[in-house]
Coordinates of C-alpha atoms and ligand atoms in Angstrom, one line a residue:
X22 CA -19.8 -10.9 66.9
X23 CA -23.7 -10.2 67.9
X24 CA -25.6 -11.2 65.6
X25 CA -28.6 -9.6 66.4
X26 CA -29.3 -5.5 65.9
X27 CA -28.5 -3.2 68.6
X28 CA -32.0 -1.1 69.5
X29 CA -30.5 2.0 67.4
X30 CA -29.8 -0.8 64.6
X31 CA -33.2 -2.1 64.1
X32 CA -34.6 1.6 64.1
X33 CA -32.9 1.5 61.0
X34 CA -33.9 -1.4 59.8
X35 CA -37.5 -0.6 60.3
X36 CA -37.0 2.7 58.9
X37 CA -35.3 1.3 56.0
X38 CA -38.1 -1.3 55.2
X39 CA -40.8 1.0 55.3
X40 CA -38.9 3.2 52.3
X41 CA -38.6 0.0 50.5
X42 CA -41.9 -0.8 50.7
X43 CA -43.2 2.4 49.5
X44 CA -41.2 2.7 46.7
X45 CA -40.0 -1.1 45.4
X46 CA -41.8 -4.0 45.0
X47 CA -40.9 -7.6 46.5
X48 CA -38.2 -9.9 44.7
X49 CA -40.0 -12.3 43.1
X50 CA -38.1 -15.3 42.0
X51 CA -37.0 -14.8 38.2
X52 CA -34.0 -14.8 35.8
X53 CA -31.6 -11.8 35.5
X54 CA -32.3 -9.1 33.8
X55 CA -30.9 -9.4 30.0
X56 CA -28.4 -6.5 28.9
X57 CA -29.6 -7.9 24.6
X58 CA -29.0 -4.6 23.1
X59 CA -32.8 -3.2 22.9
X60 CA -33.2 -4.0 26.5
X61 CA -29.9 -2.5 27.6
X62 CA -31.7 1.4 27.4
X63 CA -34.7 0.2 29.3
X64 CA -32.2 -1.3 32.5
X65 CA -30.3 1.9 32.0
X66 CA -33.2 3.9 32.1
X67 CA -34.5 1.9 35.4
X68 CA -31.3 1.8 37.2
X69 CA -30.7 5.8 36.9
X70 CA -34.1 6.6 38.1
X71 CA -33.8 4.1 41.5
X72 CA -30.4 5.4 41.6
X73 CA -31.3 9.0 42.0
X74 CA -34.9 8.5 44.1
X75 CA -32.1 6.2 46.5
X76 CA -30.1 9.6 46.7
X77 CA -33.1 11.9 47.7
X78 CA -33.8 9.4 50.3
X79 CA -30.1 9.8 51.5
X80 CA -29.6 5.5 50.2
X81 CA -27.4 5.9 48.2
X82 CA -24.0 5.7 48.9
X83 CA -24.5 5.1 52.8
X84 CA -20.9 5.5 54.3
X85 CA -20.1 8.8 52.0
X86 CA -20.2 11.8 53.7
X87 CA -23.4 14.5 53.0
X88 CA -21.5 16.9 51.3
X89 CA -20.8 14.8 48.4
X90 CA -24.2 13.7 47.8
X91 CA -23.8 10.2 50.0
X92 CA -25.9 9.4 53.6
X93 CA -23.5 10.4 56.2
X94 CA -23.7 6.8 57.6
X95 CA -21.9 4.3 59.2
X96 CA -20.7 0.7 57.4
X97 CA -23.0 -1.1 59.7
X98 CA -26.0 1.1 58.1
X99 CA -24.9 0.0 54.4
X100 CA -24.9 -3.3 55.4
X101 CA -28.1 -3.2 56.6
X102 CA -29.4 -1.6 53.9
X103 CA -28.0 -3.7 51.2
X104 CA -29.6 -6.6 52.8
X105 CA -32.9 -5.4 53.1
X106 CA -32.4 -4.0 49.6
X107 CA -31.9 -7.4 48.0
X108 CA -35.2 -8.5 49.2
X109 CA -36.8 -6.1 46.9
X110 CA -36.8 -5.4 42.7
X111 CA -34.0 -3.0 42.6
X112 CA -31.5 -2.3 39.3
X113 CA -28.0 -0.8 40.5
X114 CA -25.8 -3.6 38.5
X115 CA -24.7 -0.5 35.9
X116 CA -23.5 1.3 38.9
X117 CA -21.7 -1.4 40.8
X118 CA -18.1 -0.8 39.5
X119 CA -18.5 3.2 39.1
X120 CA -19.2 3.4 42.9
X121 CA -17.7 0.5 44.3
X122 CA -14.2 1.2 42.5
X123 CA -13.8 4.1 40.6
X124 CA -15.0 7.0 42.3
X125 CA -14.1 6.1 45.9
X126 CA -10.5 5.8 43.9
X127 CA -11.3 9.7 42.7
X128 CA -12.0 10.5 45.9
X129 CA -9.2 9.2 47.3
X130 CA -6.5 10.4 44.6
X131 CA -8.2 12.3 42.4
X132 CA -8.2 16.9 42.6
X133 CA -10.5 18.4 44.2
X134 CA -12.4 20.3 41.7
X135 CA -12.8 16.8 39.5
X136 CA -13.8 15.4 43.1
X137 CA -16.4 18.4 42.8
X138 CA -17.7 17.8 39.7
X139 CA -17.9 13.9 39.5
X140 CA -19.0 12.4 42.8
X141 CA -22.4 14.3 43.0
X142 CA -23.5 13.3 39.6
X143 CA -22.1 9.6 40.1
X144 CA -23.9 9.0 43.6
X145 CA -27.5 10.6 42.0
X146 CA -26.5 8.0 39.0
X147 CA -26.5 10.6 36.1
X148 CA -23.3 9.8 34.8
X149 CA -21.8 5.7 34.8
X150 CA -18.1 4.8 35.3
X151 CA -16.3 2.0 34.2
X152 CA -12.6 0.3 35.4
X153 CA -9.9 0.4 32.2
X154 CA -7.2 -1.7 33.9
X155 CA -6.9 -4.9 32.0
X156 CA -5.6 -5.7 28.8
X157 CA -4.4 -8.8 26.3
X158 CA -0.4 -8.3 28.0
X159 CA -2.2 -7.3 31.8
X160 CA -4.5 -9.3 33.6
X161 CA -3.7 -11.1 36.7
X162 CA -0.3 -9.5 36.5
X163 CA -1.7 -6.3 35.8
X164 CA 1.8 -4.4 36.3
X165 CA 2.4 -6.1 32.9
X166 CA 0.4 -3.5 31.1
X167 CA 1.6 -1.8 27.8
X168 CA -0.9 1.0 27.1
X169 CA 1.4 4.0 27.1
X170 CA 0.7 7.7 28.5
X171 CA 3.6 10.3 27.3
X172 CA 3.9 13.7 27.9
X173 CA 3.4 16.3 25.3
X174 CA 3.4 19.9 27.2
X175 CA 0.6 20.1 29.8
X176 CA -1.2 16.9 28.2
X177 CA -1.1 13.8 28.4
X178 CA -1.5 11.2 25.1
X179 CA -3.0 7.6 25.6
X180 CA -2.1 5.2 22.7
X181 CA -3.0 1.1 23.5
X182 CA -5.5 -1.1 24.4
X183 CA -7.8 -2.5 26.7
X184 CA -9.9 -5.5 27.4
X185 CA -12.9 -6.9 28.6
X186 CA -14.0 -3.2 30.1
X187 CA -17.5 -3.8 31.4
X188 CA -20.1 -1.7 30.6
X189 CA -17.2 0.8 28.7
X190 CA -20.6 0.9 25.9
X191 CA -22.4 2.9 28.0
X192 CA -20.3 4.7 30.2
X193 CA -19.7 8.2 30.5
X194 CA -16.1 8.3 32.1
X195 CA -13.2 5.9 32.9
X196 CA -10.3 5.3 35.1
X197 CA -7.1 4.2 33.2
X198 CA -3.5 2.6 34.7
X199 CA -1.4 3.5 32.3
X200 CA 2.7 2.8 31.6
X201 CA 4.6 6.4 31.4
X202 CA 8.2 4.9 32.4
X203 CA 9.3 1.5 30.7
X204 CA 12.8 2.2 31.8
X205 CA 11.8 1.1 35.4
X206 CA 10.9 -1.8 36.9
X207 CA 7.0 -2.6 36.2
X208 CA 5.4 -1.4 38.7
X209 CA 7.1 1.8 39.6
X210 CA 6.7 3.3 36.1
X211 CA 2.5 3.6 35.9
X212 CA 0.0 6.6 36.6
X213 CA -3.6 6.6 36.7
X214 CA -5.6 9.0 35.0
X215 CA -9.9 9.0 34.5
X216 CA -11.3 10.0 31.0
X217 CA -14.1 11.0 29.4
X218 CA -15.3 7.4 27.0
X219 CA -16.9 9.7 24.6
X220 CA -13.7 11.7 24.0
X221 CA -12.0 11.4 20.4
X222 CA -9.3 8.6 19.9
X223 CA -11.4 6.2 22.4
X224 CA -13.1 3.3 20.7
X225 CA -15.2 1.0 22.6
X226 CA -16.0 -2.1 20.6
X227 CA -18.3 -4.7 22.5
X228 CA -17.6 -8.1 22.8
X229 CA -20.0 -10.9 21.8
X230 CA -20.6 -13.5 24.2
X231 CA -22.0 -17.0 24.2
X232 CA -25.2 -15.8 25.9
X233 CA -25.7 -13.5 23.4
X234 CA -25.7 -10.6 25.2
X235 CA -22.2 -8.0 25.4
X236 CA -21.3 -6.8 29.1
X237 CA -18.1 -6.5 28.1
X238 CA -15.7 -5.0 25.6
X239 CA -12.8 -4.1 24.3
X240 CA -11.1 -0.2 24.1
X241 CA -8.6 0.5 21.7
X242 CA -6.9 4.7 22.5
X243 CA -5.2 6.0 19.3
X244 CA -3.3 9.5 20.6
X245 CA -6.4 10.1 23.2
X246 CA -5.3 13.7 24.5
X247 CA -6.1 14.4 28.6
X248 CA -4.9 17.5 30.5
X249 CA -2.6 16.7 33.6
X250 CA -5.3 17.6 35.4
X251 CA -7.2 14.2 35.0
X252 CA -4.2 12.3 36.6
X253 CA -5.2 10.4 39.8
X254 CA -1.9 10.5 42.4
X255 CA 1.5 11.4 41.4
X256 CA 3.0 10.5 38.0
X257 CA 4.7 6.8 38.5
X258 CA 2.5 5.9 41.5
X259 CA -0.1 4.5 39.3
X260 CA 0.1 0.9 41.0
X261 CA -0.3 2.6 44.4
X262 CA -3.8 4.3 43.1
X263 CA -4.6 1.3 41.6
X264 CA -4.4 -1.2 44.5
X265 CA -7.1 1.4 46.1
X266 CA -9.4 0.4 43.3
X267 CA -8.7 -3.3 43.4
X268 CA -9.3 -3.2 47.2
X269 CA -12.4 -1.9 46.8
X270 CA -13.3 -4.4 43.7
X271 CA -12.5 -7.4 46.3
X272 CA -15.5 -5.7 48.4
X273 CA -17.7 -5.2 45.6
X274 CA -17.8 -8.2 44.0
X275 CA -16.7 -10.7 46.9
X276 CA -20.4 -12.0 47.8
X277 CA -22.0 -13.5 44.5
X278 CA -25.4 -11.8 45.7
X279 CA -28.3 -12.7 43.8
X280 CA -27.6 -16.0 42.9
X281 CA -29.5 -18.8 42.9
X282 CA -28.5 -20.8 46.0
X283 CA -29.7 -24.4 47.9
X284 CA -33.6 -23.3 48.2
X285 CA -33.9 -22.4 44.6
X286 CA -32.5 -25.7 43.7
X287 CA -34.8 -27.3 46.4
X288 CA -38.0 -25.9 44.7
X289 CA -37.0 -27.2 41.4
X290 CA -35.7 -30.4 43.5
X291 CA -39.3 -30.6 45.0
X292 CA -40.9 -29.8 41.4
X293 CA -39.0 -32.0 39.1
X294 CA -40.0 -35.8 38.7
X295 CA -37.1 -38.4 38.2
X296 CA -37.8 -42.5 36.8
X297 CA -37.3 -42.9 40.5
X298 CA -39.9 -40.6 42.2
X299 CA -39.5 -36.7 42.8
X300 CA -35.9 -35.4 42.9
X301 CA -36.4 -34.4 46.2
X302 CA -36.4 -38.0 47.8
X303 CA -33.5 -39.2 45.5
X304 CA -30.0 -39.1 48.0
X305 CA -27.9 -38.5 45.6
X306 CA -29.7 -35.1 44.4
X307 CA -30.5 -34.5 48.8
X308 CA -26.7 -35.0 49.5
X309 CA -25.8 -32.4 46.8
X310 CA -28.3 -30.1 47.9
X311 CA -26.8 -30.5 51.7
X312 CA -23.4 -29.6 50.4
X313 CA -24.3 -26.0 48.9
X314 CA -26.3 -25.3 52.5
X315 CA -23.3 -25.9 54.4
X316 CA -21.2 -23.8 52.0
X317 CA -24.0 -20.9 52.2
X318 CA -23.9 -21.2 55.9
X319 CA -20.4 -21.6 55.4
X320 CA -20.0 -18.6 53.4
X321 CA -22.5 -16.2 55.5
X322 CA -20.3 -16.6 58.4
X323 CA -17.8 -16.0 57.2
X324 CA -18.7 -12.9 55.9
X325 CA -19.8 -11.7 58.9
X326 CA -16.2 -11.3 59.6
X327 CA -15.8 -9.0 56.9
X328 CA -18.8 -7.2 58.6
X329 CA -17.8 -7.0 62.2
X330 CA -14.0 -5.7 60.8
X331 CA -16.6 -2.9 59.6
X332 CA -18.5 -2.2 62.2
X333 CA -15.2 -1.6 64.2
X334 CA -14.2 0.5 61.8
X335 CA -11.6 -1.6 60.3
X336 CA -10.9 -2.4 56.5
X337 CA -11.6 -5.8 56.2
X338 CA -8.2 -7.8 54.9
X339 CA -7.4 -10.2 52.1
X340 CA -9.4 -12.2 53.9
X341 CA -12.5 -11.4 52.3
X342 CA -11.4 -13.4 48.7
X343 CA -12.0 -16.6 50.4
X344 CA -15.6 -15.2 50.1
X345 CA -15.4 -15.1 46.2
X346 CA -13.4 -19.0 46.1
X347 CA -16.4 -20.6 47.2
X348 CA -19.1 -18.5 45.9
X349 CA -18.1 -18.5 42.4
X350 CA -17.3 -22.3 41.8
X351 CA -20.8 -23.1 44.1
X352 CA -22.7 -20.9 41.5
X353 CA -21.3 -22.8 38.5
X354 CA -22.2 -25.5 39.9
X355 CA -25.3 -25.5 41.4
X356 CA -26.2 -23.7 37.7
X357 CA -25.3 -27.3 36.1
X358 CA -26.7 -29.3 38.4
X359 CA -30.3 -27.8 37.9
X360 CA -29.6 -28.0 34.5
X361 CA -28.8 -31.5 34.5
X362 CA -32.1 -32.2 36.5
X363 CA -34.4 -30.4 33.6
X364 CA -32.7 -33.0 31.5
X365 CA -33.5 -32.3 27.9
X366 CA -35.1 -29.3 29.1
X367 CA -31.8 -28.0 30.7
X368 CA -31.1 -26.7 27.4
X369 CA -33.7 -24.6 26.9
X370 CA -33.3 -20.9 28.6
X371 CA -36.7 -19.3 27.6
X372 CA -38.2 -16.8 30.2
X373 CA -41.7 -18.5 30.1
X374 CA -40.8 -22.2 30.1
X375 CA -37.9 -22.6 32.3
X376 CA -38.0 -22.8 35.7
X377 CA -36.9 -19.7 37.4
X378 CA -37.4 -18.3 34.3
X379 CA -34.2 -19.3 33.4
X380 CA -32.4 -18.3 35.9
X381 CA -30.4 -21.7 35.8
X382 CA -29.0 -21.2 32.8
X383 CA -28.7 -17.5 32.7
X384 CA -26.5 -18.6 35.9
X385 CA -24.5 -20.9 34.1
X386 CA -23.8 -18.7 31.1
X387 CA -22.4 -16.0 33.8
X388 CA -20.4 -17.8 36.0
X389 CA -17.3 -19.0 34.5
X390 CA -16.7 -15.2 34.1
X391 CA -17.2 -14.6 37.6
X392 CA -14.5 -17.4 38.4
X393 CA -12.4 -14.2 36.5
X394 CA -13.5 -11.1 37.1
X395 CA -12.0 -9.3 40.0
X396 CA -9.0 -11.8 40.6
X397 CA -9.3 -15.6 38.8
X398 CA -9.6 -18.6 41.4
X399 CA -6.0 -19.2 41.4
X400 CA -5.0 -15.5 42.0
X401 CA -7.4 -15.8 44.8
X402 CA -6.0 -18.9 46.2
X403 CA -2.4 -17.3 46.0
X404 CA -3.5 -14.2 47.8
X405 CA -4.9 -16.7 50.9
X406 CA -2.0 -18.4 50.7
X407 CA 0.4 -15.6 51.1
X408 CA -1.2 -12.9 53.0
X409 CA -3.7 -15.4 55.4
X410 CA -2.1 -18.1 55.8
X411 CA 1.7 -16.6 55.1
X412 CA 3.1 -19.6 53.1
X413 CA 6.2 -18.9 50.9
X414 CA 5.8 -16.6 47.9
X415 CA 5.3 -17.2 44.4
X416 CA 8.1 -16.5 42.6
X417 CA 8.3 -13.5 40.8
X418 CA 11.6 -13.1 38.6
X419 CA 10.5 -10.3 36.7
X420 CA 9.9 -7.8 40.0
X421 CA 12.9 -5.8 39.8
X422 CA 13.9 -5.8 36.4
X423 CA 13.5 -2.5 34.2
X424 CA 10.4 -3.1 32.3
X425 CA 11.6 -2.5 28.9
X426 CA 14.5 -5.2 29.6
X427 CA 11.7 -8.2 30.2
X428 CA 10.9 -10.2 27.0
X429 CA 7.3 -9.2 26.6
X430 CA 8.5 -5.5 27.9
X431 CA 9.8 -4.7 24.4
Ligands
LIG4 C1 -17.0 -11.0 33.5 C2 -15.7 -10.2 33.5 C3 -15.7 -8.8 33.7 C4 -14.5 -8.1 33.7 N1 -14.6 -6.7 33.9 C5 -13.4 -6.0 33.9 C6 -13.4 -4.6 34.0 O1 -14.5 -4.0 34.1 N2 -12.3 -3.9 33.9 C7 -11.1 -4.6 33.8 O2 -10.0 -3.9 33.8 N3 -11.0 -5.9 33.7 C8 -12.2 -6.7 33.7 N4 -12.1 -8.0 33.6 C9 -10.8 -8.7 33.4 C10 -10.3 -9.5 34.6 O3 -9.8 -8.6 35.6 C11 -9.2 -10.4 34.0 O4 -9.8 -11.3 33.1 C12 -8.6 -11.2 35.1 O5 -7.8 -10.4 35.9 C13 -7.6 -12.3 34.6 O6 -6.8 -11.8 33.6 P1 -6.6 -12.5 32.2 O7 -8.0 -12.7 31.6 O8 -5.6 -11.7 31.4 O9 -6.1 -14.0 32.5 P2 -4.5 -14.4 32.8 O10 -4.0 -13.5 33.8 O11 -3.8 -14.4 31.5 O12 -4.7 -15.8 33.4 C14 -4.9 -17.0 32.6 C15 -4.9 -18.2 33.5 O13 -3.6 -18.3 34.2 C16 -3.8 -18.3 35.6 N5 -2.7 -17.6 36.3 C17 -2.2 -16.4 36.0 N6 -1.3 -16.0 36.8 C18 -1.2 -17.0 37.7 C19 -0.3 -17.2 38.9 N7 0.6 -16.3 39.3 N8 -0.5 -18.3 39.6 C20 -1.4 -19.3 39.2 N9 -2.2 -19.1 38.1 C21 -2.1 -18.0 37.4 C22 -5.1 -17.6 35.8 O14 -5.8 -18.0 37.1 C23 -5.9 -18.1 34.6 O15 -6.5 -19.3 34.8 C24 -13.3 -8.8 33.6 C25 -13.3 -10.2 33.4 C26 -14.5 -10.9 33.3 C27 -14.4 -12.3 33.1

């Protein structure tokens, strides 16, 4: 690949960085922002109105076409602009898993007049999506799921129960996997639907985590009644629809952007006194400090593989997860390491005090979820295994078996 722009490509560029700097300001090195309810309507608030001044300004959405409110662009242009982007102050987080994964799964699947009504609204950010796939009996084997759709005339009724929804509090709408044949093996008998999360008989109860704040939650469905017409792809096909959104969630959150990396730690490296002398001359904290560079560098180049399967047009392969192996043990552990050099001070995560204001430990808090979300390290490591590298398959004895025949089927 050429790593350099091609003349039409830095046009862009330029042009892009000129809109950023008239409407955002300059990152400045700080903690992420805190969803603590009270704050949660103020990031809302912020993240809708960049979300729809990005839209007037044809940013938003890049690759989707014009007529459903996106740039008419190519990947190369989203690329580009979602690395100038991250140079600047700009809140999209809410929208991450609405755009990345659930509406490009409505367009995709979903009827036309739902296409209609949701994309524009979605891309302008005025209404926020969220992903209700897994649940206590379905996570990494997702096909295990148990919440049930039946038929009852033209509608459909959702009974069960999901977990860890992000952001389910405030969103608008959802997009569901859902068993409707247990008499078949488990992943022939599912169909996707999308809802409306402030419909009657959905309950979204947030779940408290250890950093005090609730990004996730759980959704409990007691006889939730949908018309047919929310159902995304043809009844039993719900796996198919669904390995659209989980390729998309492999894109979305494959690159562990906007965590603190090698220079952070080399300011606070540079900034923190040891017995010995600064931190910065001590080998043990220089070798460590060497090891995340080479896995950034590492890690960059390798995702410019990902890019330049874009830029041909391609969709990048299973490939990409080696991106989100590395990244997400480096950012746990670069987070501990800077904790362990604040010493006593490593436990103290106050905005004003800590350095980064933070950051270090609001990094620390978040990462062993990010070693889960969107495919656990293992699940990761299996999907290398088997579709890069082609080594024997795990073994799978429940595959073919009617659902309703497998123990935890019943
Ligand atoms: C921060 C965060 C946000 C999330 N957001 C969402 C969301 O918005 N929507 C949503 O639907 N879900 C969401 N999830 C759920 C996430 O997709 C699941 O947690 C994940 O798929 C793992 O499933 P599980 O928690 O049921 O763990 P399990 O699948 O029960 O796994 C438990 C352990 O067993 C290991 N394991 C399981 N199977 C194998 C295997 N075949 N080989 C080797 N090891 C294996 C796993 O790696 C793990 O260590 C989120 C999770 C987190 C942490």
């Amino acid at each position: 690949m050429d790593f350099n722009d091609t003349p039409e490509e830095a046009a862009y560029r330029a042009q892009v960085r000129g809109w950023l700097d008239n409407n955002a300001k300059p990152k400045v090195a700080q903690a992420r922002a805190n969803k603590a309810p009270g704050r949660l309507e103020e990031i809302i608030k912020k993240s809708k109105e960049w979300q729809a001044k990005k839209a007037d300004a044809g940013y938003a959405c890049i690759t989707w076409p014009k007529e459903w409110g996106g740039g008419g662009g190519t990947s190369i242009q989203n690329v580009i602009y979602s690395q100038e982007e991250a140079k600047y102050q700009a809140p999209a987080g809410i929208f991450t898993i609405g755009l990345g994964m659930c509406i490009p799964t409505l367009m995709t699947w979903g009827p036309e007049d739902a296409k209609k009504r949701h994309v524009g609204p979605a891309v302008r950010g005025e209404e926020i999506w969220c992903q209700l796939f897994s649940e206590p009996a379905g996570g990494s084997d997702l096909a295990g799921l148990r919440t049930k759709a039946e038929k009852d005339g033209d509608d459909w009724v959702i009974n069960g129960q999901k977990v860890w929804t992000s952001g389910a509090h405030y969103s608008d709408y959802g997009i569901i996997v859902t068993r409707t044949d247990p008499n078949v093996p488990k992943h022939k008998g599912l169909t996707m639907f999308y809802i409306d999360m402030k419909a009657p008989g959905v309950e979204v109860r947030p779940i408290k985590q250890m950093s005090g704040e609730s990004d996730f939650n759980e959704v409990f469905f007691t006889d939730l009644r949908i018309p047919d017409s929310q159902r995304l792809g043809d009844v039993g096909n719900g796996w198919k629809v669904a390995l659209t959104t989980l390729m998309n969630e492999r894109l979305a959150v494959g690159g562990g952007a906007g965590a603190a990396d090698y220079d952070e730690l080399l300011t606070l490296a540079r900034d923190t006194e040891l017995e010995d002398g600064p931190a910065l001359k001590n080998g043990a904290v220089r070798e460590k400090i060497a090891d995340w560079y080479v896995q950034s560098q590492g890690l960059k180049y390798t995702k410019f593989r990902t890019l330049t399967a874009l830029s041909k047009g391609e969709t990048p392969g299973p490939e990409s997860s080696i991106g989100k192996i590395v990244s997400a043990p480096k950012m746990q552990d670069l987070a501990s390491f800077a904790m362990d050099l604040q010493s006593m001070g490593g436990i103290v995560r106050d905005r004003k005090l800590s350095p980064l204001g933070g950051g270090f430990q609001d990094q620390w808090f978040g990462a062993a979820g990010y070693r889960i979300a969107g495919g656990t390290d293992e699940i990761l490591r299996n999907i290398v295994a088997e579709r890069v590298l082609g080594l024997p398959q795990d073994i799978r004895v429940d595959k073919t078996a009617p659902f309703n025949e497998l123990p935890r089927g019943k």
